[in-house]
PDB file of C-alpha atoms in Angstrom:
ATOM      1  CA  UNK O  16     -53.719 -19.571  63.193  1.00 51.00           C
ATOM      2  CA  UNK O  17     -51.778 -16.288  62.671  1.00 56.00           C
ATOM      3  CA  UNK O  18     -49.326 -15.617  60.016  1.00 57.00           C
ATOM      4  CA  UNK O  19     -46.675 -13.494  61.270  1.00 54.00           C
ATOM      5  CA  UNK O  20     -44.123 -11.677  58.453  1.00 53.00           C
ATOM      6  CA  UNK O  21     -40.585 -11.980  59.706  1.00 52.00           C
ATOM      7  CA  UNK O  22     -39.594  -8.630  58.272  1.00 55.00           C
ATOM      8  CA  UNK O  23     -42.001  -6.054  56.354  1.00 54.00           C
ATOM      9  CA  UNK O  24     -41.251  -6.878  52.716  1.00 53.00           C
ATOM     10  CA  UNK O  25     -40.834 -10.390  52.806  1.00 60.00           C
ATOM     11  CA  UNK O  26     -44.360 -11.377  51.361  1.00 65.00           C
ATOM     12  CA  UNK O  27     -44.307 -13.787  48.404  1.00 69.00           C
ATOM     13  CA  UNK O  28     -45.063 -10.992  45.994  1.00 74.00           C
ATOM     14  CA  UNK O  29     -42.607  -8.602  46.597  1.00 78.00           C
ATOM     15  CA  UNK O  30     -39.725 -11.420  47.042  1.00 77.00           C
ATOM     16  CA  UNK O  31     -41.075 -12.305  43.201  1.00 80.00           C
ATOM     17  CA  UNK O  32     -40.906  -9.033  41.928  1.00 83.00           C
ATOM     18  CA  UNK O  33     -37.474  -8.867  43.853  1.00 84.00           C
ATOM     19  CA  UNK O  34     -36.290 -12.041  42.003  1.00 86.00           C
ATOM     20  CA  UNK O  35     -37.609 -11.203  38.645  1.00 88.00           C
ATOM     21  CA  UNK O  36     -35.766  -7.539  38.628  1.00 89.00           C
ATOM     22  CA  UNK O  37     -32.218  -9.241  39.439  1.00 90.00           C
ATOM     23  CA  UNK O  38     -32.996 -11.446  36.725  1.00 92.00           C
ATOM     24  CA  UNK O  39     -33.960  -8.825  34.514  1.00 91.00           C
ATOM     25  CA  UNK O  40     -31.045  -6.947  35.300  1.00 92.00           C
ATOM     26  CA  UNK O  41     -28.801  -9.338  35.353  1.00 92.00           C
ATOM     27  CA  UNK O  42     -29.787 -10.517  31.911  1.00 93.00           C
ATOM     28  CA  UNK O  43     -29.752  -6.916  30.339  1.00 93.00           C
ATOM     29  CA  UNK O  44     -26.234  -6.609  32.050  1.00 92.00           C
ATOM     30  CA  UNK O  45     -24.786  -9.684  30.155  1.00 92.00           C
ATOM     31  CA  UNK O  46     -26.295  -8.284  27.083  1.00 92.00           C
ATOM     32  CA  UNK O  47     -24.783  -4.719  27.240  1.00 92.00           C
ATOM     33  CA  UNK O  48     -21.138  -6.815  27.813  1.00 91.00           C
ATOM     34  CA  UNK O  49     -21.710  -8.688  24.792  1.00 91.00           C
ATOM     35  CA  UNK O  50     -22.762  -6.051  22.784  1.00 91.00           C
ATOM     36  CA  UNK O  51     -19.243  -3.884  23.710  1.00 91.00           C
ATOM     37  CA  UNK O  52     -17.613  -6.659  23.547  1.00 91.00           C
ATOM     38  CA  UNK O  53     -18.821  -6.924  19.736  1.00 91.00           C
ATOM     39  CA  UNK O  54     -18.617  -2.796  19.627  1.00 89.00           C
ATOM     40  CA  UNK O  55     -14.756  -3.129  20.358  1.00 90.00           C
ATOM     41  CA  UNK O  56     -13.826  -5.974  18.388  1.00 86.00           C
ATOM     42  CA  UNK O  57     -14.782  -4.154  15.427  1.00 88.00           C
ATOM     43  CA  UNK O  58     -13.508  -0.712  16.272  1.00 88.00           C
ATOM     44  CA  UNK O  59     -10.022  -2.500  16.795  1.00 86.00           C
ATOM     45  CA  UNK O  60     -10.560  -4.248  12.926  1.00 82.00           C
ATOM     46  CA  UNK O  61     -11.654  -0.775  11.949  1.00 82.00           C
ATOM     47  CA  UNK O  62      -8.049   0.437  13.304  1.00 81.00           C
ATOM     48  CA  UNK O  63      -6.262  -2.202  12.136  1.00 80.00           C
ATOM     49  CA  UNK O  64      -7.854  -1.655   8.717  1.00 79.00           C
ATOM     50  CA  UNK O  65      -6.862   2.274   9.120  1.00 75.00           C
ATOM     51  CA  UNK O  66      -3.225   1.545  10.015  1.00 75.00           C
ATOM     52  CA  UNK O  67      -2.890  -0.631   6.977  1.00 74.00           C
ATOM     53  CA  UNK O  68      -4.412   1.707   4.360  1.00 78.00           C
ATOM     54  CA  UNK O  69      -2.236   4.136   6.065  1.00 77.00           C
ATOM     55  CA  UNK O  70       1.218   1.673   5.060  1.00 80.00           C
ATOM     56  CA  UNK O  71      -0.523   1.413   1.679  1.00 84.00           C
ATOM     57  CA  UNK O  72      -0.906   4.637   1.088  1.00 87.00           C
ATOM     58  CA  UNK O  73       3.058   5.123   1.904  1.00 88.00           C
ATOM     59  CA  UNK O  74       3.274   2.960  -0.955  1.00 89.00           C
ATOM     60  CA  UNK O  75       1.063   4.186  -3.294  1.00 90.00           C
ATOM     61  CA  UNK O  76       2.479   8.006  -2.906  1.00 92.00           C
ATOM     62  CA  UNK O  77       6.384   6.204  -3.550  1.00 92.00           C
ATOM     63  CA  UNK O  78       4.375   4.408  -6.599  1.00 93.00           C
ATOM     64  CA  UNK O  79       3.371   7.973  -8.153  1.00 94.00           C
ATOM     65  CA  UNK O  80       6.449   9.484  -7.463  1.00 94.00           C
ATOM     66  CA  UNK O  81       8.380   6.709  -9.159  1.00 93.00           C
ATOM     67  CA  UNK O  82       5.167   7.320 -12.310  1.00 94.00           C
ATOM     68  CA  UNK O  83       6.259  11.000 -12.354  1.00 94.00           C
ATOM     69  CA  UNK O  84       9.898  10.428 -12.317  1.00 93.00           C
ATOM     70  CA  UNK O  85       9.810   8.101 -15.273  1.00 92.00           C
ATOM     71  CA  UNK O  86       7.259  10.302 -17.072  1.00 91.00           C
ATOM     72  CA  UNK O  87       9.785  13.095 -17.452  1.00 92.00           C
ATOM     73  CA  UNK O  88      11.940  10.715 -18.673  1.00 90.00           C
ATOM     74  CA  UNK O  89       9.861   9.567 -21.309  1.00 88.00           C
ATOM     75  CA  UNK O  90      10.999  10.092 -25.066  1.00 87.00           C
ATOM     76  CA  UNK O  91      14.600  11.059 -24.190  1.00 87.00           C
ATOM     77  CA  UNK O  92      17.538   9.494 -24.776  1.00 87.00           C
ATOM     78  CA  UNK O  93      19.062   9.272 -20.493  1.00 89.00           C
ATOM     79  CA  UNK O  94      22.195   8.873 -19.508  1.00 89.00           C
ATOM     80  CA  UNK O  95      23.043   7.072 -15.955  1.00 87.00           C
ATOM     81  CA  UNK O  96      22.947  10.315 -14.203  1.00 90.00           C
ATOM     82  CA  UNK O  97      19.340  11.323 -15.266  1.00 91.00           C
ATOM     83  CA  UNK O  98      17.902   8.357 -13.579  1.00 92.00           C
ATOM     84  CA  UNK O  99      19.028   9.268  -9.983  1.00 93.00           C
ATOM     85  CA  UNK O 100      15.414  10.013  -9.046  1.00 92.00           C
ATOM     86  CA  UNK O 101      14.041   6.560 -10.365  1.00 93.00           C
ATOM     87  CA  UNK O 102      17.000   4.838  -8.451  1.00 93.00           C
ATOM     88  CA  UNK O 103      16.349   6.564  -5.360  1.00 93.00           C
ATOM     89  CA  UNK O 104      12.640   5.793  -5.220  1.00 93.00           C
ATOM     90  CA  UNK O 105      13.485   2.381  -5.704  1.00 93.00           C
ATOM     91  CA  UNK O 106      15.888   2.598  -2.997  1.00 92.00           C
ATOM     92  CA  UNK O 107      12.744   3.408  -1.029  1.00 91.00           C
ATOM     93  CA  UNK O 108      10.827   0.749  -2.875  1.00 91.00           C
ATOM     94  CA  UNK O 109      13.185  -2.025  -2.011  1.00 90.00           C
ATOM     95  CA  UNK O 110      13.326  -1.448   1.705  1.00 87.00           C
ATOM     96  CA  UNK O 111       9.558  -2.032   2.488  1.00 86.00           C
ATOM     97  CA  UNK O 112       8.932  -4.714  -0.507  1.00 84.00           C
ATOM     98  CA  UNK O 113       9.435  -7.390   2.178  1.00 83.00           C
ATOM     99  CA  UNK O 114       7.165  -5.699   4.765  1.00 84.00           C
ATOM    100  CA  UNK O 115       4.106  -5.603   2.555  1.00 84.00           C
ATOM    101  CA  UNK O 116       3.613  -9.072   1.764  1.00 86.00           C
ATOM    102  CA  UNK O 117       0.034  -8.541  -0.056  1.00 85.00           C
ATOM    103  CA  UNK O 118       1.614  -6.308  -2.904  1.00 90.00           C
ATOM    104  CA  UNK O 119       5.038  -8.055  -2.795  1.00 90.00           C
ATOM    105  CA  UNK O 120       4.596  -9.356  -6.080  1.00 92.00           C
ATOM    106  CA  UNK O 121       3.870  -6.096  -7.680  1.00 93.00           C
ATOM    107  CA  UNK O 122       6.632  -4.335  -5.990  1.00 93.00           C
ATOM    108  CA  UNK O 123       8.666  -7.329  -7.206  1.00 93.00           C
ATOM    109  CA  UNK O 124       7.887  -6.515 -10.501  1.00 95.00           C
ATOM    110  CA  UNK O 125       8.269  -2.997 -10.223  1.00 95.00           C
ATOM    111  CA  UNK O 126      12.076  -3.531  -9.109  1.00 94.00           C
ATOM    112  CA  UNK O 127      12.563  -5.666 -11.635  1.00 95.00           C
ATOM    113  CA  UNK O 128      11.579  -2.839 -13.909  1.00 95.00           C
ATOM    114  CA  UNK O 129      13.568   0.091 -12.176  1.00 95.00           C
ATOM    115  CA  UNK O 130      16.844  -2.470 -12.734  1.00 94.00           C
ATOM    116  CA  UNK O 131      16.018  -2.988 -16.214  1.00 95.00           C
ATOM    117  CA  UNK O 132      15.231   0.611 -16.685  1.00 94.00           C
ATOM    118  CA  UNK O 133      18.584   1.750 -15.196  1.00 93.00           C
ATOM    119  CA  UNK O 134      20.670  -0.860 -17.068  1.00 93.00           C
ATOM    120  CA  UNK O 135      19.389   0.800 -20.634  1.00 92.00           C
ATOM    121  CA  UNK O 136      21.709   3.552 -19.600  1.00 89.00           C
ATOM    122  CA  UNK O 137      23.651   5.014 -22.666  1.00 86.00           C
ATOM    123  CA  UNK O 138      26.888   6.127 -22.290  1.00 82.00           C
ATOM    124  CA  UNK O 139      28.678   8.947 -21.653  1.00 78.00           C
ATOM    125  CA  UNK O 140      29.212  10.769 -25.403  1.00 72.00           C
ATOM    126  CA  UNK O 141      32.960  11.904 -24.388  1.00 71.00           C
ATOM    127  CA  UNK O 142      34.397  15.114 -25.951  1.00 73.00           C
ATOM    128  CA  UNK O 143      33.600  13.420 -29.185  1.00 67.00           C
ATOM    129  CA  UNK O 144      32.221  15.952 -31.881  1.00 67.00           C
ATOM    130  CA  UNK O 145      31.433  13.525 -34.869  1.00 79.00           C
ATOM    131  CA  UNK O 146      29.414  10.299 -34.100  1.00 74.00           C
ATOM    132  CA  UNK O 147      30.251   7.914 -36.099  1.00 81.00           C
ATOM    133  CA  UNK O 148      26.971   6.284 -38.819  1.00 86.00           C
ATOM    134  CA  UNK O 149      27.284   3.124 -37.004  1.00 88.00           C
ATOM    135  CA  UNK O 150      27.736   4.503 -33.745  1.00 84.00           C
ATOM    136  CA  UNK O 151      24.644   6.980 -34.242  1.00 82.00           C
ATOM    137  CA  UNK O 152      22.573   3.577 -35.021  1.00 90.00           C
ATOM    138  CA  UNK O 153      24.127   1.540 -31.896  1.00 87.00           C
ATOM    139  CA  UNK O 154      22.625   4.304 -29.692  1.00 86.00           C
ATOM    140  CA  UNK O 155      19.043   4.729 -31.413  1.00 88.00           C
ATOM    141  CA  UNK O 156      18.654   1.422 -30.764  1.00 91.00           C
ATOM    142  CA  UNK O 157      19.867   1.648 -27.346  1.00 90.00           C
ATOM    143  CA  UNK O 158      17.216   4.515 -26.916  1.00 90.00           C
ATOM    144  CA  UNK O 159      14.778   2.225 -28.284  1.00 92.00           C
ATOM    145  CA  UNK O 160      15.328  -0.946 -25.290  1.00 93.00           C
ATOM    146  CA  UNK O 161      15.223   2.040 -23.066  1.00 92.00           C
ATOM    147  CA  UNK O 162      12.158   3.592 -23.860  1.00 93.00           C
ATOM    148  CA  UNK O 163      10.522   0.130 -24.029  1.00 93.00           C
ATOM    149  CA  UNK O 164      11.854  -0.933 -20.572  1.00 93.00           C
ATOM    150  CA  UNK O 165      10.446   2.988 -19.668  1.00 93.00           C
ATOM    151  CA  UNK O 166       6.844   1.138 -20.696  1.00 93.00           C
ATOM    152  CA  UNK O 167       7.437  -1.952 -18.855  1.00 95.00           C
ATOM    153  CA  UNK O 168       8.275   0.079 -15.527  1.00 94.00           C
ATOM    154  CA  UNK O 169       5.523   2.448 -16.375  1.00 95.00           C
ATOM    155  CA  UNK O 170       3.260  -0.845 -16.557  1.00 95.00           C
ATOM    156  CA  UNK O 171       4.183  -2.328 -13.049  1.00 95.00           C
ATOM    157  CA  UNK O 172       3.818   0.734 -11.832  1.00 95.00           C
ATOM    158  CA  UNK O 173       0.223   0.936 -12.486  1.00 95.00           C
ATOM    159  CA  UNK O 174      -0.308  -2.672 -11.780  1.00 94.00           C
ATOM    160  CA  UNK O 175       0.814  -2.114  -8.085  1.00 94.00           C
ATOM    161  CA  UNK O 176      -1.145   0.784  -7.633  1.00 94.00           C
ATOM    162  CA  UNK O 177      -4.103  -1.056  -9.096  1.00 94.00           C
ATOM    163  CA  UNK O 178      -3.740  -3.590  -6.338  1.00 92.00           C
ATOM    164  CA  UNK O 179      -3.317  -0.994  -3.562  1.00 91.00           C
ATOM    165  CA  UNK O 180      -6.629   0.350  -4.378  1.00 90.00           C
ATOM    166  CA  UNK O 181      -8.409  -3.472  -4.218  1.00 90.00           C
ATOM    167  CA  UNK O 182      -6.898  -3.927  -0.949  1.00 86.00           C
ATOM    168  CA  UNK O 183      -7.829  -0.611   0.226  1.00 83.00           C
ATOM    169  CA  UNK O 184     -11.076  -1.132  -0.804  1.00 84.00           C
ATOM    170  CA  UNK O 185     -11.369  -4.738   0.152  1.00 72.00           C
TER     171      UNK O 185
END
């Protein structure tokens, strides 16, 4: 009895060798897609992580501004006028509070602060020369709420930034 090969190549060994490579490849192949696949998942969470810190840090530079702002105000008697800045910022403030639902609270707070802040106003002096003993008193004490409310704000402020930098770092 003669064996005859039907086509050179088609012994038992080389079809083996044949089958094993395909396998081999075929297996390494499924293993490079996973691996991407794992690759890109966490460049898009690394992304998605970036464009968030960059939204925070929005915040956080509206944050100092509103900290400098009420820093030169500090220790001074201010009139409505003189807290244009501090409104403004909180302008700002208010318009993203409700996009940034992780700090919401603090910016909440920090609102609540510019408002209070704003609303320790004193009044216009007039063309008044002589102020009054009572009147004199009436508006120490108003300077008094005002730089107290100043503290509060001051406060919140540093609360929210505090919780900018856990979430940034988080």
């Amino acid at each position: 009895m003669m064996t005859t090969m039907l086509a050179i190549g088609t012994g038992a060994g080389t079809l083996a060798v044949t089958t094993v490579s395909a396998l081999a490849t075929g297996i390494l192949g499924t293993y490079t897609l996973l691996h991407h696949q794992q690759v890109f998942a966490w460049m898009r969470s690394i992304r998605h992580k970036d464009q968030y810190s960059a939204e925070l840090d929005k915040r956080d530079q509206w944050l100092a501004d509103l900290y400098k702002a009420q820093s030169r105000l500090a220790h001074k008697p201010c009139r409505s006028e003189d807290f244009e800045d501090v409104t403004q910022i909180g302008t700002m403030i208010r318009g993203v509070a409700e996009n940034t639902p992780a700090i919401a609270p603090e910016l909440a707070r920090v609102l609540d602060g510019i408002q209070e802040y704003v609303n320790t106003a004193l009044p216009d002096p007039g063309p008044a020369v002589k102020v009054s003993l009572l009147e004199h008193r009436t508006q120490l004490v108003k300077a008094m709420k005002q730089e107290s409310a100043r503290g509060e704000l001051a406060r919140a402020v540093v609360a929210a930034q505090q919780k900018i930098t856990q979430l940034k770092r988080g």
